[in-house]
CSV table of C-alpha atoms and ligand atoms in Angstrom, one decimal:
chain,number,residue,atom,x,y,z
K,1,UNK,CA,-168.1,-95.6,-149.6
K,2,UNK,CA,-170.5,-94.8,-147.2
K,3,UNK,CA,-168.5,-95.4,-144.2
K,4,UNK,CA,-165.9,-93.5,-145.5
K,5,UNK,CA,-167.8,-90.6,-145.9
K,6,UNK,CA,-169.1,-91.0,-142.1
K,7,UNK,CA,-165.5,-90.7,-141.3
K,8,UNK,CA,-164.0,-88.0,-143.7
K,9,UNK,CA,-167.0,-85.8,-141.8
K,10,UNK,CA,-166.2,-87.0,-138.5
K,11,UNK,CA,-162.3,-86.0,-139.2
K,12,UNK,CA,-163.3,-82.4,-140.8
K,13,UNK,CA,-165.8,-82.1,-137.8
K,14,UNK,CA,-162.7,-82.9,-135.3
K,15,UNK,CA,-160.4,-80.6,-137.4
K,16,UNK,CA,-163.9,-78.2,-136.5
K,17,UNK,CA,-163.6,-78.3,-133.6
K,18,UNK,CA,-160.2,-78.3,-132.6
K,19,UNK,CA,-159.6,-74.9,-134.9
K,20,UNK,CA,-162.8,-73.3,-132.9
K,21,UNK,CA,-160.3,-74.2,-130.1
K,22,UNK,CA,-159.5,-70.9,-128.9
K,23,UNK,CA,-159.2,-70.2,-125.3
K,24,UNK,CA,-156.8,-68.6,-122.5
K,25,UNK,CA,-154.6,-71.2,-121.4
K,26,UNK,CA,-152.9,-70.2,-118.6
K,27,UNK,CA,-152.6,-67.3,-115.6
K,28,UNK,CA,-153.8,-64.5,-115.4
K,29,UNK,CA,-151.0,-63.4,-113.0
K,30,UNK,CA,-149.3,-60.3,-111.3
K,31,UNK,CA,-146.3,-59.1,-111.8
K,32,UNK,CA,-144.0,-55.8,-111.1
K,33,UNK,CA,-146.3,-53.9,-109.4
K,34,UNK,CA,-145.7,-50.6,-108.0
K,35,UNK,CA,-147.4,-47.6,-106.5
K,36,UNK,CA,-149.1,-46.8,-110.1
K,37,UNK,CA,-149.1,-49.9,-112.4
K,38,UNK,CA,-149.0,-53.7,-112.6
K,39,UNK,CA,-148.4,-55.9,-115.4
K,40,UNK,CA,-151.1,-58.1,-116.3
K,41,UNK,CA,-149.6,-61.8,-117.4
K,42,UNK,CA,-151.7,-64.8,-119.5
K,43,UNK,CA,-151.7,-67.0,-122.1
K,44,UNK,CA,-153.9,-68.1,-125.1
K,45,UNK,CA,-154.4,-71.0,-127.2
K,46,UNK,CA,-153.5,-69.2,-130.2
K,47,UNK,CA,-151.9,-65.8,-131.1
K,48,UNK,CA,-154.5,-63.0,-130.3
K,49,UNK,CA,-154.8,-59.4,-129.5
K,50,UNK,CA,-155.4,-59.1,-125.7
K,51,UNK,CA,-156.5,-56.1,-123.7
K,52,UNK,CA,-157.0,-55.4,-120.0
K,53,UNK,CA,-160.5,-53.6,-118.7
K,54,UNK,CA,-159.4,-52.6,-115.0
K,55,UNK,CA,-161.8,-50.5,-112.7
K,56,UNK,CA,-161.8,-49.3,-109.1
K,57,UNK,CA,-162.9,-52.4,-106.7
K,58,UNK,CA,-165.6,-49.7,-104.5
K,59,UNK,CA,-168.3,-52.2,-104.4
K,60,UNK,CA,-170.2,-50.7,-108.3
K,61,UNK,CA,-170.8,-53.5,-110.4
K,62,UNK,CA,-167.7,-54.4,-113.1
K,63,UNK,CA,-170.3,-53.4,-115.8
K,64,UNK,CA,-171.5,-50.2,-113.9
K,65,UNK,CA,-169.6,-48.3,-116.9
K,66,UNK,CA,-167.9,-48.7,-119.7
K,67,UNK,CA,-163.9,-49.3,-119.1
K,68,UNK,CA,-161.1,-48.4,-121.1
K,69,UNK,CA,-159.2,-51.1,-123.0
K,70,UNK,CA,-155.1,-51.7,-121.6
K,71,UNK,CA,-153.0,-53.3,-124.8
K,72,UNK,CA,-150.0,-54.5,-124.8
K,73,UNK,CA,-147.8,-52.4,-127.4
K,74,UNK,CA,-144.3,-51.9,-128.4
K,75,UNK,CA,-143.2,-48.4,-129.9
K,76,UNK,CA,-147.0,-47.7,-130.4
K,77,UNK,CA,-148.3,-50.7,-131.8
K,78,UNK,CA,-150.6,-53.1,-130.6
K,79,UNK,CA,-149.2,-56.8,-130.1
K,80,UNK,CA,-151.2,-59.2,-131.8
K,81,UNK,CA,-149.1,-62.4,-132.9
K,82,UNK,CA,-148.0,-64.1,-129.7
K,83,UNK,CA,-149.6,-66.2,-127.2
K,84,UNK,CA,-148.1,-65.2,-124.2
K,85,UNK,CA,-149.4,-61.1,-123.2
K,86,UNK,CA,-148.4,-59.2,-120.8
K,87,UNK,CA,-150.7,-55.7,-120.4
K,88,UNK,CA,-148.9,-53.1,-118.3
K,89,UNK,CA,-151.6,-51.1,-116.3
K,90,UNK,CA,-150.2,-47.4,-115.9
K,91,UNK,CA,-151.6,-44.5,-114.2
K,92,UNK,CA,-153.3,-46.2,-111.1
K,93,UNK,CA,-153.9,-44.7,-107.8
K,94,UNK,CA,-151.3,-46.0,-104.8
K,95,UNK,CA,-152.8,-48.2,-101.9
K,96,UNK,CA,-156.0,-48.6,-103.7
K,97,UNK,CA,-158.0,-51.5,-104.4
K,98,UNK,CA,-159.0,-52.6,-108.6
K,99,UNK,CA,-160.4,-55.6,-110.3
K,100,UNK,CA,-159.8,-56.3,-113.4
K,101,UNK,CA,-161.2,-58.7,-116.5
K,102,UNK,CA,-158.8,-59.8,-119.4
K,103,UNK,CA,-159.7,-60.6,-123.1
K,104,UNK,CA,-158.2,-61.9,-125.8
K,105,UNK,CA,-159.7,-61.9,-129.6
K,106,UNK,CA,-158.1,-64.9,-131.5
K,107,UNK,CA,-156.3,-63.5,-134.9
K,108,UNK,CA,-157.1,-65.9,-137.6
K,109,UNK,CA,-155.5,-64.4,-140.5
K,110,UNK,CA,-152.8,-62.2,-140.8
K,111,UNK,CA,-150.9,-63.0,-144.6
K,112,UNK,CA,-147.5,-61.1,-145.2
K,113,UNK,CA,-148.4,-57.2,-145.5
K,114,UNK,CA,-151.8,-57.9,-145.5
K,115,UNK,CA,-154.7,-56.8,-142.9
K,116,UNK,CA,-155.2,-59.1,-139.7
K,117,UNK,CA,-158.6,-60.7,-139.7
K,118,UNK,CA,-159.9,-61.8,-135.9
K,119,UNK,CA,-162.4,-64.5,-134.5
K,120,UNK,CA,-164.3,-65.1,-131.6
K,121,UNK,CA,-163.1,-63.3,-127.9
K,122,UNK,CA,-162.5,-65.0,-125.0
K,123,UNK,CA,-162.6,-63.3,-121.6
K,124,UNK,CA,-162.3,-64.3,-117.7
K,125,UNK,CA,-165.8,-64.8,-116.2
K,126,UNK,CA,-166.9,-61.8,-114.3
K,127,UNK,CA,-170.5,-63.5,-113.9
K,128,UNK,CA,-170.1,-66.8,-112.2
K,129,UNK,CA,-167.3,-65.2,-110.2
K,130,UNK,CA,-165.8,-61.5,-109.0
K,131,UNK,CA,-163.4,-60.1,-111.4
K,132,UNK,CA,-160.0,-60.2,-110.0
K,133,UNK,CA,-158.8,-58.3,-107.1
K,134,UNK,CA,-155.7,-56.5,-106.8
K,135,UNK,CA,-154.4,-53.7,-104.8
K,136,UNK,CA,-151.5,-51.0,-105.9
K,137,UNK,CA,-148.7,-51.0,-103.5
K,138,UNK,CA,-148.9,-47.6,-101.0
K,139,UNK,CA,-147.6,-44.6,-101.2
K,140,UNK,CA,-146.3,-44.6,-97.5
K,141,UNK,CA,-146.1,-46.5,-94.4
K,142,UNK,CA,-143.9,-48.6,-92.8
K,143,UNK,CA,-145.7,-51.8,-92.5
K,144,UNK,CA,-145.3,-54.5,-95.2
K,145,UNK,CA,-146.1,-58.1,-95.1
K,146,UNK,CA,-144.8,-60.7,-97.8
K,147,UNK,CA,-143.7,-64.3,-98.0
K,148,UNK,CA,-140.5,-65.4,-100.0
K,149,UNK,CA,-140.7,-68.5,-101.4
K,150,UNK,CA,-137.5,-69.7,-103.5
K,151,UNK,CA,-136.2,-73.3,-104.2
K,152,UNK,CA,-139.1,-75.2,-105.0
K,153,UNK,CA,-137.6,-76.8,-108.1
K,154,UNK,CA,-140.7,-77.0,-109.9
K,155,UNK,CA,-142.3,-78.8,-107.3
K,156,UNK,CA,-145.8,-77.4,-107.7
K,157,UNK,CA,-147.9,-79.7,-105.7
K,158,UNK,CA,-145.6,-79.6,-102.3
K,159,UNK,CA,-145.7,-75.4,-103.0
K,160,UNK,CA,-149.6,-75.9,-103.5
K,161,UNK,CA,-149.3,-77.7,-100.2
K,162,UNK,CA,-147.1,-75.4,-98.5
K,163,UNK,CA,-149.1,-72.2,-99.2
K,164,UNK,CA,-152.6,-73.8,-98.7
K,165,UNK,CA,-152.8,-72.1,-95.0
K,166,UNK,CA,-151.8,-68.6,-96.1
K,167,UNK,CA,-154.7,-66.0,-96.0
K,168,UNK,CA,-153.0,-64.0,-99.0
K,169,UNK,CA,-155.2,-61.0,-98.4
K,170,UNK,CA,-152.6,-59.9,-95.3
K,171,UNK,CA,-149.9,-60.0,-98.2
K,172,UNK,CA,-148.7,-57.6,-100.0
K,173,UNK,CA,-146.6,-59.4,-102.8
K,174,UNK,CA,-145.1,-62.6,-102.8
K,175,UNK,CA,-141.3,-62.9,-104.2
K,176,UNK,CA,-140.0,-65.6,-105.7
K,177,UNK,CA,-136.4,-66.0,-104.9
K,178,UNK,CA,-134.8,-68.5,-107.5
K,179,UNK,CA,-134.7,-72.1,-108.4
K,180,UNK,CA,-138.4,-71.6,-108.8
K,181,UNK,CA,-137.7,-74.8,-111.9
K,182,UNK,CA,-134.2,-76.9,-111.9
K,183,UNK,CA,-134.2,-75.1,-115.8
K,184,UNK,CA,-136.1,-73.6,-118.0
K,185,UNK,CA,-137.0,-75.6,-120.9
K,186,UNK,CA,-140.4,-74.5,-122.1
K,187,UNK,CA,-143.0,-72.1,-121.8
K,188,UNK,CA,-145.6,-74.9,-120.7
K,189,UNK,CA,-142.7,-76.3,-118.0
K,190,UNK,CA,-143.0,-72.7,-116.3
K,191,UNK,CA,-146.6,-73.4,-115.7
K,192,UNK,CA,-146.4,-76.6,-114.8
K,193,UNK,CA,-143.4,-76.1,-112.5
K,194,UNK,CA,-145.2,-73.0,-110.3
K,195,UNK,CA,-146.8,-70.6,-112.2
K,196,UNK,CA,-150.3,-71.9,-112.5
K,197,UNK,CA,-150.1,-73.0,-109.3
K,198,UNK,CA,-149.0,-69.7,-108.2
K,199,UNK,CA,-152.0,-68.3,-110.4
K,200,UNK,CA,-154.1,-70.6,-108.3
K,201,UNK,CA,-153.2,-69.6,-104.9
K,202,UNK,CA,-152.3,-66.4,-104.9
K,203,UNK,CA,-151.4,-64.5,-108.0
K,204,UNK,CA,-154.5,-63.3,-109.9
K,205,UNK,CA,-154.7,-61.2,-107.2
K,206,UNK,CA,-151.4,-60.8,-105.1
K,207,UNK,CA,-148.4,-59.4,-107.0
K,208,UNK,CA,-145.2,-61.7,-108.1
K,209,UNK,CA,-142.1,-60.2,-107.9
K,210,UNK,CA,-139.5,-62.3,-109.3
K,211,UNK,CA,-136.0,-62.7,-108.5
K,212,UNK,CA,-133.7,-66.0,-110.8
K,213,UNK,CA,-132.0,-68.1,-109.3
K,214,UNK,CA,-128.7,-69.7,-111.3
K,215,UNK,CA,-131.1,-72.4,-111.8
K,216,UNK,CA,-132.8,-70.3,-114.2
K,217,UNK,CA,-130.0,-69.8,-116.2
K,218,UNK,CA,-130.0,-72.8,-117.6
K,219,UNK,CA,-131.8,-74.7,-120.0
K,220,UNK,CA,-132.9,-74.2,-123.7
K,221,UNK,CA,-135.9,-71.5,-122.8
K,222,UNK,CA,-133.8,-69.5,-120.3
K,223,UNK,CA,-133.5,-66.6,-123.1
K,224,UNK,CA,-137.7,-66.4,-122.5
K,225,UNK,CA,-137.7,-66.3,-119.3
K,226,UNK,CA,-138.1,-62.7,-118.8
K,227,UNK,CA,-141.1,-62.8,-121.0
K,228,UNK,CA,-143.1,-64.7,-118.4
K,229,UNK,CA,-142.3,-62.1,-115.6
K,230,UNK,CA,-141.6,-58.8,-118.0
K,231,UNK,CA,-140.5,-55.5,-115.6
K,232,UNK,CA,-140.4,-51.7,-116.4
K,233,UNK,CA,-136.3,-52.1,-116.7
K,234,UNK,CA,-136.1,-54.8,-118.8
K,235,UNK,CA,-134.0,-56.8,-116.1
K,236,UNK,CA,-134.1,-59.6,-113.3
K,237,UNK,CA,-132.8,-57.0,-111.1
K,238,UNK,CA,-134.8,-53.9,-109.7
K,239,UNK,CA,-135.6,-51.7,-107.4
K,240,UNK,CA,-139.3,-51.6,-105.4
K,241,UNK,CA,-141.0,-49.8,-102.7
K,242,UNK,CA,-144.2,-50.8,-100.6
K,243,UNK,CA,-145.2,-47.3,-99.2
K,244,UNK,CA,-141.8,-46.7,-97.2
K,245,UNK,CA,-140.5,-49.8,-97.2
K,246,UNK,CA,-137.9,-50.6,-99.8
K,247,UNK,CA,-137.0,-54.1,-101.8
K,248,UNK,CA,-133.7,-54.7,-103.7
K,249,UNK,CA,-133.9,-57.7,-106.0
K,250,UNK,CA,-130.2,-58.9,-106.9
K,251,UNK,CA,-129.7,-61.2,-109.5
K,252,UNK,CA,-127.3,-63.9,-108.7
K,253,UNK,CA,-125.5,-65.3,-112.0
K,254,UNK,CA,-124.6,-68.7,-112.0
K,255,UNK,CA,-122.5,-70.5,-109.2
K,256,UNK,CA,-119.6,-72.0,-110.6
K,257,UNK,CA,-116.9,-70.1,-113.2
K,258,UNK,CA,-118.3,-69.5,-116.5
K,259,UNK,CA,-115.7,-72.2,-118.1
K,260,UNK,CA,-117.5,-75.1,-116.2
K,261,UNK,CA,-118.4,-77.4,-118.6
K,262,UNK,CA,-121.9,-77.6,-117.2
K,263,UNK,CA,-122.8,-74.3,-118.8
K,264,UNK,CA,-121.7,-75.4,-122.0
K,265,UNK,CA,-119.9,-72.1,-123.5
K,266,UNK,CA,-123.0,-70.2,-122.4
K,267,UNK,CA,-122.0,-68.4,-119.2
K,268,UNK,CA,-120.9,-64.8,-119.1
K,269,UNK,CA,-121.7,-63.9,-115.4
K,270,UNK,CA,-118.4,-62.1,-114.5
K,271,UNK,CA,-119.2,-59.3,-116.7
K,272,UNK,CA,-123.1,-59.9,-116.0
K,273,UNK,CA,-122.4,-59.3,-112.2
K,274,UNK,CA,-119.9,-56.9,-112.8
K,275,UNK,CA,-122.7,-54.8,-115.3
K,276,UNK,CA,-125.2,-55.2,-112.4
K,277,UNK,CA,-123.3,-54.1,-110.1
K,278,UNK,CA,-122.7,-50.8,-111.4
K,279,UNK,CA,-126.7,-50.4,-111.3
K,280,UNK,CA,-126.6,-51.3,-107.9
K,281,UNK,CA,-124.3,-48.8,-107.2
K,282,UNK,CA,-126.7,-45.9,-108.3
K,283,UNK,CA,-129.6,-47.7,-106.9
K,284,UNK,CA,-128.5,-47.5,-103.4
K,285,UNK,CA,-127.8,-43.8,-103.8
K,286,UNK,CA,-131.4,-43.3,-105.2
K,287,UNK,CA,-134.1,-41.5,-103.3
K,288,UNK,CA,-136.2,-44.5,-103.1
K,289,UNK,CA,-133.6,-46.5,-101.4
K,290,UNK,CA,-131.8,-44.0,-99.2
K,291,UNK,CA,-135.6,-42.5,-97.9
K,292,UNK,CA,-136.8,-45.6,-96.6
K,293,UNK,CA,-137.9,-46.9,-93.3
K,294,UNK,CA,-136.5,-50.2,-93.9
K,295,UNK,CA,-133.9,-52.1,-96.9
K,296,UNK,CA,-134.8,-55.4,-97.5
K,297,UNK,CA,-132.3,-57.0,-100.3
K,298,UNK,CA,-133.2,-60.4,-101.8
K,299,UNK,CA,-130.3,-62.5,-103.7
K,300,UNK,CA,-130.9,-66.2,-104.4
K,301,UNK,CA,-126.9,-67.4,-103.7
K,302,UNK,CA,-125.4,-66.2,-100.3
K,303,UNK,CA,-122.6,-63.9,-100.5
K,304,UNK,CA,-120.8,-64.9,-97.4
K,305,UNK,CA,-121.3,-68.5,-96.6
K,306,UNK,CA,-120.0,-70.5,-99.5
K,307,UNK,CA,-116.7,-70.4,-101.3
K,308,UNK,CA,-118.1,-71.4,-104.6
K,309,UNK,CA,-116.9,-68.5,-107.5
K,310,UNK,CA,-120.4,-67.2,-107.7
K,311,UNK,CA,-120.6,-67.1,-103.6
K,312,UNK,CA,-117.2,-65.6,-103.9
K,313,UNK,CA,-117.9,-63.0,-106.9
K,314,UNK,CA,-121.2,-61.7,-105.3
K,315,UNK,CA,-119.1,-61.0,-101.5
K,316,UNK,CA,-116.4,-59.1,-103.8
K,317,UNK,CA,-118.2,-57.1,-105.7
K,318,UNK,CA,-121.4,-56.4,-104.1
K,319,UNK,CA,-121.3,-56.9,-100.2
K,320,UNK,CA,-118.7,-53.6,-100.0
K,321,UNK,CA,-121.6,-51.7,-101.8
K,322,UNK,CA,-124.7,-53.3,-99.6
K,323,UNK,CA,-122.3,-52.8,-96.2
K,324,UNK,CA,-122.1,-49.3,-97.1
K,325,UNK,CA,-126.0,-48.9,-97.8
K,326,UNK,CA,-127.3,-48.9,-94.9
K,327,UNK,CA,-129.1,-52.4,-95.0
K,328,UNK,CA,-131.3,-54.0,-92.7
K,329,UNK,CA,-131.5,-57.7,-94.0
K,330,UNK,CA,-130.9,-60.0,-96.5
K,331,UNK,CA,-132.7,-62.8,-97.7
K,332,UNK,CA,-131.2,-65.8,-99.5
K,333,UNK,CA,-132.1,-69.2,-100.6
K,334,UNK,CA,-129.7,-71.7,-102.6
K,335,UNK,CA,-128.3,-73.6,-100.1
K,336,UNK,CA,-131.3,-75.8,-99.7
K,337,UNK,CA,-131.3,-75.5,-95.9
K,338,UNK,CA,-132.2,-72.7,-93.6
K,339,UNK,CA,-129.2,-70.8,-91.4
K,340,UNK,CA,-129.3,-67.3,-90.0
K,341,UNK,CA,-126.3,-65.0,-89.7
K,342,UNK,CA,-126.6,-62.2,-87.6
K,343,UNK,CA,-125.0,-58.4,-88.4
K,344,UNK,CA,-121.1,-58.9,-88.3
K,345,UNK,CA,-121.0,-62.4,-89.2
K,346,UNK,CA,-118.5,-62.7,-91.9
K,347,UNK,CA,-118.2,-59.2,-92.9
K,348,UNK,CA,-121.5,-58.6,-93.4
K,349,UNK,CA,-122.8,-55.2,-91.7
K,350,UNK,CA,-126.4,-56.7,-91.8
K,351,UNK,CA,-128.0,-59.6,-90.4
K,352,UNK,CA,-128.9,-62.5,-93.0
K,353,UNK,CA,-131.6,-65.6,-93.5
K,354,UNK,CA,-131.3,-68.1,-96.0
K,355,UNK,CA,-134.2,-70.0,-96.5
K,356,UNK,CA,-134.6,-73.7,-97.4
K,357,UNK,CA,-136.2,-75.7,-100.0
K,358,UNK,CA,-139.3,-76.9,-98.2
K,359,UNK,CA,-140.2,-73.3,-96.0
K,360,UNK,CA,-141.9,-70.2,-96.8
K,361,UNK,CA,-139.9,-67.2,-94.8
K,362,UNK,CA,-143.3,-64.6,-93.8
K,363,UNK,CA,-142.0,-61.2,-93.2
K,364,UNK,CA,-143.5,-58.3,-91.9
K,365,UNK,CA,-141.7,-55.4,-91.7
K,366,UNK,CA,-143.3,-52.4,-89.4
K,367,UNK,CA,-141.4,-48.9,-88.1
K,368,UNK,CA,-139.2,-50.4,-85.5
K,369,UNK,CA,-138.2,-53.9,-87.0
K,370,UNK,CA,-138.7,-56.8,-88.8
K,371,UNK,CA,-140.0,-60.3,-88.2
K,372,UNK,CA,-139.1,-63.6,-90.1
K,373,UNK,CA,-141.0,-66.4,-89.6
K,374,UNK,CA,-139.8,-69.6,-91.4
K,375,UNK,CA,-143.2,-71.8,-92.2
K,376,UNK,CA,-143.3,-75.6,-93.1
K,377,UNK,CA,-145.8,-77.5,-94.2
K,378,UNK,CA,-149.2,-77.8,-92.6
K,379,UNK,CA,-148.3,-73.8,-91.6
K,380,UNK,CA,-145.9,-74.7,-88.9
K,381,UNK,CA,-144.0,-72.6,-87.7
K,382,UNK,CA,-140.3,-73.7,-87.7
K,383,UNK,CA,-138.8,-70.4,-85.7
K,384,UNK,CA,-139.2,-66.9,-85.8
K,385,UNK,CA,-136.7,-64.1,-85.9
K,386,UNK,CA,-136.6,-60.7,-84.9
K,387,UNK,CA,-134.5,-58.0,-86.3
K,388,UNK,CA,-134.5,-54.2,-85.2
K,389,UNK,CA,-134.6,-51.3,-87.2
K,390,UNK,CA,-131.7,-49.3,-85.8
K,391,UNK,CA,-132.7,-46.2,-87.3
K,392,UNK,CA,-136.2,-44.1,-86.4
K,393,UNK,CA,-138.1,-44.1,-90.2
K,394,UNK,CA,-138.0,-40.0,-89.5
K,395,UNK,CA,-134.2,-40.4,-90.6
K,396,UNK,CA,-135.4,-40.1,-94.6
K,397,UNK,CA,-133.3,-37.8,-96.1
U,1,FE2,FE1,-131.8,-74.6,-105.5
């Protein structure tokens, strides 16, 4: 009897402890930042109400005054019944350096209709360690710096490998340019395929910005994935600038017709593409795109170099758009191994790189042209290309 005690106090003791297990579980990461805001990414153990506490980085102690709390809301109400949170930081200054803390109170009670009760908070350490770093992309400028990483096929260790030379603080974002994972099947795969790895390296502090592959379309999860790497427009495509210098993410769709029996009734690209490409109509007539010093456009699946229906369905419908834009270069991935296509090639008005699955492309982009550098492991440099800006950036309209 007595034994059997021991043990029905040792079980309630594990049950204890495993219900006092609150804690943040993954991230935090960056994503869709702009001149003003960034969206703060993590996850907890259980659900919980998370806020941000963001203040400028100008050397004061975190603690130096009291900061106001950033929740994540929808139509005006605080979210507090999910584990994964994303906090979208509004009203920041361009170019200017932050740090930040997250916190997340564990909810422990919340019957139907009646009030939420909360338990213990959990916070990143702002003690043992700096709070995170980040800094707002700039107002103006025509120098930008980031690495494209895309195809890594939730290889997390070779990407940890890959990046481990990169001194991120010369980078202004990294963008992931699809096939990040070979599908999306759970939250927890996301992290284990890149994104805490990507927390590791780089992105507490360095903004994501995401671009899906056709990879990512598949797989039981897919419908989530835009949780993990929310943006202002609700979609995978968009529309950035880094001070004068403007980024076009395109979303690809899948690669092959939407009947193939690989995508299992699921597939509706043609009129996905189609949709998208009626945005990008408007966004290359916007003033963000048209006033830059440089147009960089990022699409996982080449347009020109396969004959594949989604190679093909991209040239048709978006290439007569981009050639008309006013582009200065494409970047690409897919293909699994690197080839660069210079302006005119194909019927492209606009030089473009595809990158392969086991490089980093760095690019820096200044006032008279931009340099792609295609790293391998141990940071070698594989080659390096140079491509002109043909117009001053005094030509914004
Ligand atoms: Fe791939």
């Amino acid at each position: 009897m007595k034994k059997l005690l021991f043990s029905l106090a040792g079980l309630l003791f594990s049950l204890a402890a495993v219900a006092q297990d609150f804690k943040i579980t993954h991230g935090p990461y960056l994503c869709d930042m702009t001149r003003d805001g960034v969206t703060v990414v993590w996850t907890t153990s259980k659900p919980a109400l998370s806020w941000v506490e963001v203040a400028p980085d100008d050397g004061r102690s975190f603690y130096a005054q009291e900061h106001a709390r950033h929740y994540q809301t929808v139509a005006g109400r605080r979210l507090a019944d999910r584990t994964l949170h994303a906090v979208r930081l509004k009203g920041l200054k361009p170019g200017t350096d932050y740090c930040y803390r997250i916190f997340s109170q564990e909810v422990t009670a919340w019957p139907q209709r009646g009030k939420a009760t909360y338990g213990s908070v959990v916070a990143s350490d702002v003690f043992r360690r700096k709070p995170y770093p980040f800094r707002t992309f700039p107002d103006s400028g025509a120098d930008c710096s980031f690495i494209m990483l895309n195809d890594i096929h939730g290889r997390a260790d070779y990407m940890k490998d890959l990046c481990k030379k990169i001194d991120f603080s010369e980078i202004g974002f990294v963008a992931f340019n699809g096939d990040m994972s070979s599908s999306v099947e759970s939250g927890e795969q996301l992290f284990a395929d890149y994104i805490d790895a990507a927390a590791a390296l780089f992105a507490s502090g360095t903004p994501i910005l995401y671009n899906r592959g056709n990879h990512e379309t598949r797989g039981v999860y897919s419908d989530r994935l835009r949780d993990y790497f929310p943006t202002r427009n609700g979609e995978f495509y968009g529309i950035y600038r880094y001070g004068d210098v403007c980024i076009l993410m395109l979303d690809c769709g899948e690669d092959k017709p939407d009947s193939d029996v690989e995508y299992y009734g699921l597939a509706d690209y043609d009129a996905y593409r189609i949709e998208e490409c009626e945005w990008l109509k408007k966004a290359v007539q916007s003033e963000e795109f048209r006033s830059a010093s440089a147009r960089v456009v990022l699409l996982h699946v080449p347009p020109t170099t396969g004959t594949w229906h989604g190679n093909v369905h991209l040239n048709e419908l978006f290439m007569p758009v981009l050639n008309e834009a006013g582009v200065d270069l494409m970047l690409c991935g897919h293909e699994h191994r690197c080839s660069v296509h210079p302006a005119g090639e194909r019927g492209a008005r606009f030089p473009i790189v595809i990158n392969d699955n086991k490089s980093y492309a760095r690019c820096d982009v200044s006032d008279s042209l931009i340099r792609v550098q295609i790293v391998g492991p141990k940071g070698k440099v594989a080659h390096t290309h140079e491509f002109p800006l043909n117009r001053p950036a005094a030509d914004s309209e």
